[in-house]
């Protein structure tokens, strides 16, 4: 019997994780299958335990359950603890280990695939939802000069910044700003971790946001968002979130199987479909 894995979420039918992990398994010759579990909002924990009890080896967790996955884990990695959320669960005997690979996925896409240095750079992170919580720790690990968090609801930006100022060795470089306070600040990297692109909108940004050779990184993928169009029109290089998606999956695969798949062919494949 092949080892069983799945992505669990609500909704989950749009997820590309089954396709990505099938490619990784084929490429690395791992004997495993990977499915998708749609979980009713009230029954997430029940579904996770059912999967574990039936012999499942691991789960990826997507919206809106990453925080609850962290809550049900009996052991947590330090990167899950920093993010206060888990996107990867490992069933180990009686334990459910919660991990978070989103931030490592983003940083690997930025540094390995897109060849961007983060050390001593000025980074703007837009959004203070689950994705932003996941990426702050790995971004700070790279010792940027500044990590400014902007969000529509400033209380959420303040909570996120306060958490990382307190828990991360490089937390002193974290600050917050409203979208209306960004003029003249100029960033080397601007990450859009809002879901505004899903509605075809973007936060209002100043014309002088991007430093020379800046990269604008849109976490969404599969469409050109208003943020991507704005960034291109203001001289920034633009990337979407396909690389992050594949890199976080590769890190989960490595956690489960102990082997690291090649990501470039899978990123190419997803861009074609
Ligand atoms: P959440 O729902 O947790 O957070 C959404 C964030 O977007 C909040 O900060 C919210 O602000 C902000 N927002 C929503 N609408 C608007 C708007 N119209 N204007 C300004 N801000 C807005 O989502 P996640 O953090 O989980 O995900 C964020 C995005 O990242 C999604 O698009 C998701 O698809 C993508 N993502 C991509 C991944 C990848 O691998 N490429 C991985 C994870 C996420 P407020 O707090 O004020 O409501």
XYZ file of C-alpha atoms and ligand atoms in Angstrom:
321
model
C 0.000 0.000 0.000
C 1.409 3.447 -0.889
C 1.695 6.031 1.929
C -1.223 8.437 1.993
C -1.124 12.248 2.120
C -3.690 14.947 1.327
C -4.495 18.640 1.396
C -7.390 19.617 3.653
C -9.312 22.883 3.365
C -12.596 24.593 2.614
C -12.821 24.995 -0.307
C -10.140 22.634 -1.580
C -11.183 21.689 -5.100
C -9.146 24.562 -6.627
C -5.932 23.357 -4.904
C -2.928 22.567 -7.076
C -1.257 20.580 -4.285
C -2.390 17.125 -5.550
C -0.863 17.865 -8.976
C 2.355 19.233 -7.455
C 2.882 16.304 -5.074
C 2.049 13.760 -7.787
C 4.856 15.315 -9.875
C 7.275 15.270 -6.917
C 6.434 11.612 -6.161
C 6.940 10.593 -9.788
C 10.210 12.514 -10.047
C 11.678 11.079 -6.822
C 10.166 7.567 -7.133
C 8.290 7.783 -3.814
C 5.536 5.219 -3.225
C 2.749 7.566 -2.115
C -0.635 8.955 -3.070
C -1.890 12.490 -2.386
C -5.559 13.466 -2.339
C -7.820 16.383 -1.357
C -10.158 16.446 1.652
C -12.954 19.041 1.737
C -13.623 19.644 5.447
C -16.816 21.235 6.771
C -15.829 24.242 8.883
C -17.224 22.690 12.066
C -15.524 19.318 11.497
C -11.901 20.157 10.647
C -10.401 18.495 13.750
C -12.625 15.413 13.294
C -11.471 15.019 9.678
C -7.791 15.409 10.593
C -8.018 12.773 13.325
C -9.971 10.429 11.058
C -7.241 10.700 8.410
C -4.502 10.030 10.977
C -6.314 7.071 12.545
C -6.883 5.504 9.126
C -3.095 5.429 8.576
C -2.605 8.727 6.737
C 0.999 9.996 7.022
C 0.659 13.733 6.544
C -1.574 16.636 5.584
C -1.193 20.038 4.009
C -3.627 22.517 5.507
C -5.061 25.414 3.569
C -7.642 28.157 4.136
C -9.248 28.671 6.598
C -7.706 26.064 8.904
C -3.988 26.856 9.349
C -4.527 28.341 12.783
C -6.713 25.460 13.921
C -4.134 22.994 12.612
C -1.597 24.715 14.858
C -4.066 24.401 17.752
C -4.587 20.670 17.373
C -0.894 19.764 16.910
C 0.585 17.932 19.902
C 4.109 19.039 18.908
C 5.156 22.109 16.897
C 8.268 23.151 15.041
C 9.784 26.528 15.872
C 8.725 27.929 12.480
C 5.094 26.918 13.223
C 5.411 28.519 16.647
C 6.675 31.774 15.148
C 3.844 31.785 12.605
C 1.235 30.620 15.149
C -0.118 28.539 12.260
C 0.567 25.183 10.597
C 0.255 24.333 6.906
C 1.912 20.914 7.292
C 0.954 18.111 9.669
C 2.926 14.910 10.233
C 1.351 11.891 11.956
C 4.032 10.300 14.133
C 2.697 7.556 16.426
C 0.312 9.260 18.863
C 1.659 12.706 17.945
C 0.513 15.185 15.331
C 3.448 17.468 14.504
C 2.567 20.950 13.203
C 5.011 22.679 10.860
C 4.863 25.749 8.632
C 6.605 25.766 5.251
C 5.009 28.903 3.712
C 7.770 31.292 4.750
C 10.615 29.017 3.725
C 8.803 28.546 0.401
C 8.629 32.288 -0.212
C 12.246 32.895 0.787
C 13.486 30.057 -1.419
C 11.537 31.433 -4.375
C 12.957 34.915 -3.764
C 16.558 33.908 -3.167
C 17.089 30.732 -5.246
C 14.638 31.090 -8.144
C 14.524 34.884 -8.458
C 18.114 35.433 -7.273
C 17.237 38.250 -4.851
C 19.379 39.074 -1.841
C 17.352 40.016 1.244
C 20.171 40.951 3.593
C 20.216 44.711 4.325
C 17.272 45.288 1.944
C 14.152 47.298 2.691
C 11.053 45.101 2.557
C 7.395 46.149 2.573
C 4.919 43.409 3.491
C 1.322 44.285 2.592
C -1.288 42.364 4.582
C -1.406 40.942 8.088
C -3.373 37.733 7.554
C -2.261 34.109 7.827
C 0.193 34.316 4.932
C 1.972 37.319 6.455
C 2.264 35.568 9.807
C 3.856 32.628 7.984
C 6.503 34.601 6.114
C 7.757 37.159 8.676
C 10.078 34.758 10.523
C 11.921 33.396 7.451
C 12.187 36.946 5.993
C 13.708 38.212 9.257
C 16.113 35.250 9.309
C 17.715 36.880 6.235
C 18.516 40.075 8.176
C 16.793 42.761 6.105
C 17.450 46.433 6.945
C 13.718 47.024 7.452
C 10.509 45.036 7.402
C 7.540 47.389 7.256
C 4.091 45.831 7.626
C 1.142 47.717 6.093
C -2.452 46.632 6.448
C -5.960 47.967 6.020
C -6.748 47.154 9.676
C -3.838 48.619 11.619
C -4.637 46.664 14.808
C -3.768 43.446 12.940
C -0.536 44.935 11.570
C 0.412 46.075 15.087
C -0.288 42.606 16.548
C 1.861 40.938 13.883
C 4.715 43.430 14.260
C 4.576 43.214 18.062
C 4.797 39.422 17.960
C 7.914 39.391 15.780
C 9.587 42.285 17.579
C 9.249 40.179 20.731
C 10.083 36.697 19.408
C 12.686 37.168 16.661
C 16.362 38.030 17.108
C 16.109 40.510 14.193
C 12.705 41.815 15.317
C 14.000 45.364 15.937
C 13.790 46.089 12.180
C 10.007 45.467 12.132
C 7.643 48.458 12.022
C 4.155 49.245 10.765
C 2.731 51.911 8.468
C -0.645 52.719 6.990
C -0.910 52.604 3.191
C -1.218 56.386 3.247
C 2.133 56.761 5.057
C 4.383 55.019 2.529
C 5.302 57.904 0.257
C 9.046 58.553 0.096
C 10.017 55.323 1.886
C 11.165 53.362 -1.228
C 11.440 49.577 -0.920
C 13.703 47.016 -2.612
C 11.054 44.320 -2.234
C 7.293 44.807 -1.960
C 5.297 41.669 -1.135
C 1.550 41.722 -1.652
C 0.162 39.261 0.899
C -3.310 40.761 0.800
C -6.152 38.932 -0.916
C -7.254 42.180 -2.609
C -6.277 40.764 -6.025
C -9.046 38.180 -5.681
C -11.512 41.084 -5.856
C -9.559 42.757 -8.670
C -8.442 45.609 -6.389
C -5.307 46.749 -4.541
C -4.517 49.078 -1.647
C -3.787 52.651 -2.715
C -0.008 52.986 -3.059
C 2.257 55.992 -3.701
C 3.952 56.415 -7.079
C 7.421 56.490 -5.477
C 7.142 53.158 -3.615
C 9.757 51.182 -5.537
C 13.525 51.641 -5.222
C 15.703 51.113 -8.298
C 15.615 47.418 -9.433
C 12.870 46.672 -6.902
C 10.938 43.422 -7.057
C 7.151 43.374 -6.618
C 6.013 39.962 -5.412
C 2.327 39.069 -5.676
C 1.459 36.004 -3.577
C -1.586 35.250 -5.706
C -1.027 33.323 -8.902
C -2.888 32.468 -12.073
C -3.864 36.046 -12.929
C -2.412 39.510 -13.483
C -3.590 41.547 -10.513
C -3.906 45.347 -10.262
C -0.833 45.296 -7.970
C 1.244 43.520 -10.633
C 0.090 46.009 -13.283
C 0.828 48.976 -10.961
C 4.297 47.643 -10.157
C 5.180 47.029 -13.808
C 3.985 50.543 -14.716
C 6.252 51.984 -12.004
C 9.426 50.233 -13.115
C 9.514 47.242 -10.739
C 10.233 43.671 -11.752
C 7.163 41.529 -11.073
C 6.728 37.934 -9.856
C 3.633 35.981 -8.923
C 3.173 33.331 -6.198
C 3.540 30.145 -8.259
C 7.149 29.710 -7.147
C 6.205 30.112 -3.482
C 3.404 27.587 -3.900
C 5.731 24.970 -5.366
C 8.593 25.706 -2.941
C 6.373 25.403 0.163
C 5.077 22.107 -1.230
C 8.660 20.903 -1.790
C 9.525 21.734 1.808
C 6.478 19.770 3.055
C 7.505 16.872 0.802
C 10.989 16.995 2.305
C 9.563 17.016 5.847
C 7.475 13.917 5.076
C 9.762 11.907 2.789
C 13.283 13.112 3.610
C 14.026 13.846 -0.063
C 14.036 17.204 -1.801
C 12.360 17.255 -5.221
C 13.413 19.455 -8.149
C 11.042 22.410 -8.238
C 11.903 24.134 -11.541
C 10.132 21.568 -13.795
C 6.986 21.740 -11.661
C 6.964 25.562 -11.664
C 7.284 25.435 -15.476
C 4.476 22.875 -15.699
C 2.102 24.978 -13.560
C 2.798 28.051 -15.632
C 1.753 26.140 -18.757
C -1.572 24.872 -17.320
P -6.158 36.222 5.027
O -7.608 36.173 4.694
O -5.667 35.633 6.287
O -5.674 37.772 5.013
C -6.089 38.635 3.992
C -5.308 39.945 4.069
O -5.676 40.729 2.923
C -5.633 40.791 5.293
O -4.464 41.454 5.693
C -6.671 41.783 4.755
O -6.684 43.008 5.446
C -6.133 42.002 3.366
N -7.156 42.456 2.412
C -8.198 41.752 1.918
N -8.884 42.490 1.026
C -8.251 43.693 0.963
C -8.478 44.875 0.222
N -9.500 44.992 -0.645
N -7.623 45.917 0.393
C -6.592 45.830 1.255
N -6.328 44.715 1.993
C -7.152 43.671 1.842
O -5.437 35.579 3.737
P -3.964 34.912 3.692
O -3.038 35.772 4.480
O -4.032 33.490 4.024
O -3.630 35.000 2.118
C -3.314 36.241 1.522
C -3.062 36.029 0.026
O -1.888 35.244 -0.160
C -4.199 35.275 -0.671
O -4.420 35.898 -1.903
C -3.653 33.886 -0.846
O -4.193 33.253 -1.996
C -2.164 34.153 -1.022
N -1.313 33.021 -0.596
C -0.453 32.473 -1.514
C 0.376 31.439 -1.149
C 1.319 30.859 -2.162
O 1.876 29.777 -1.905
N 1.562 31.523 -3.279
C 0.356 30.867 0.210
C -0.567 31.532 1.105
C -1.372 32.555 0.690
P -7.578 43.235 6.784
O -6.805 42.609 7.913
O -7.698 44.699 6.892
O -8.887 42.545 6.530
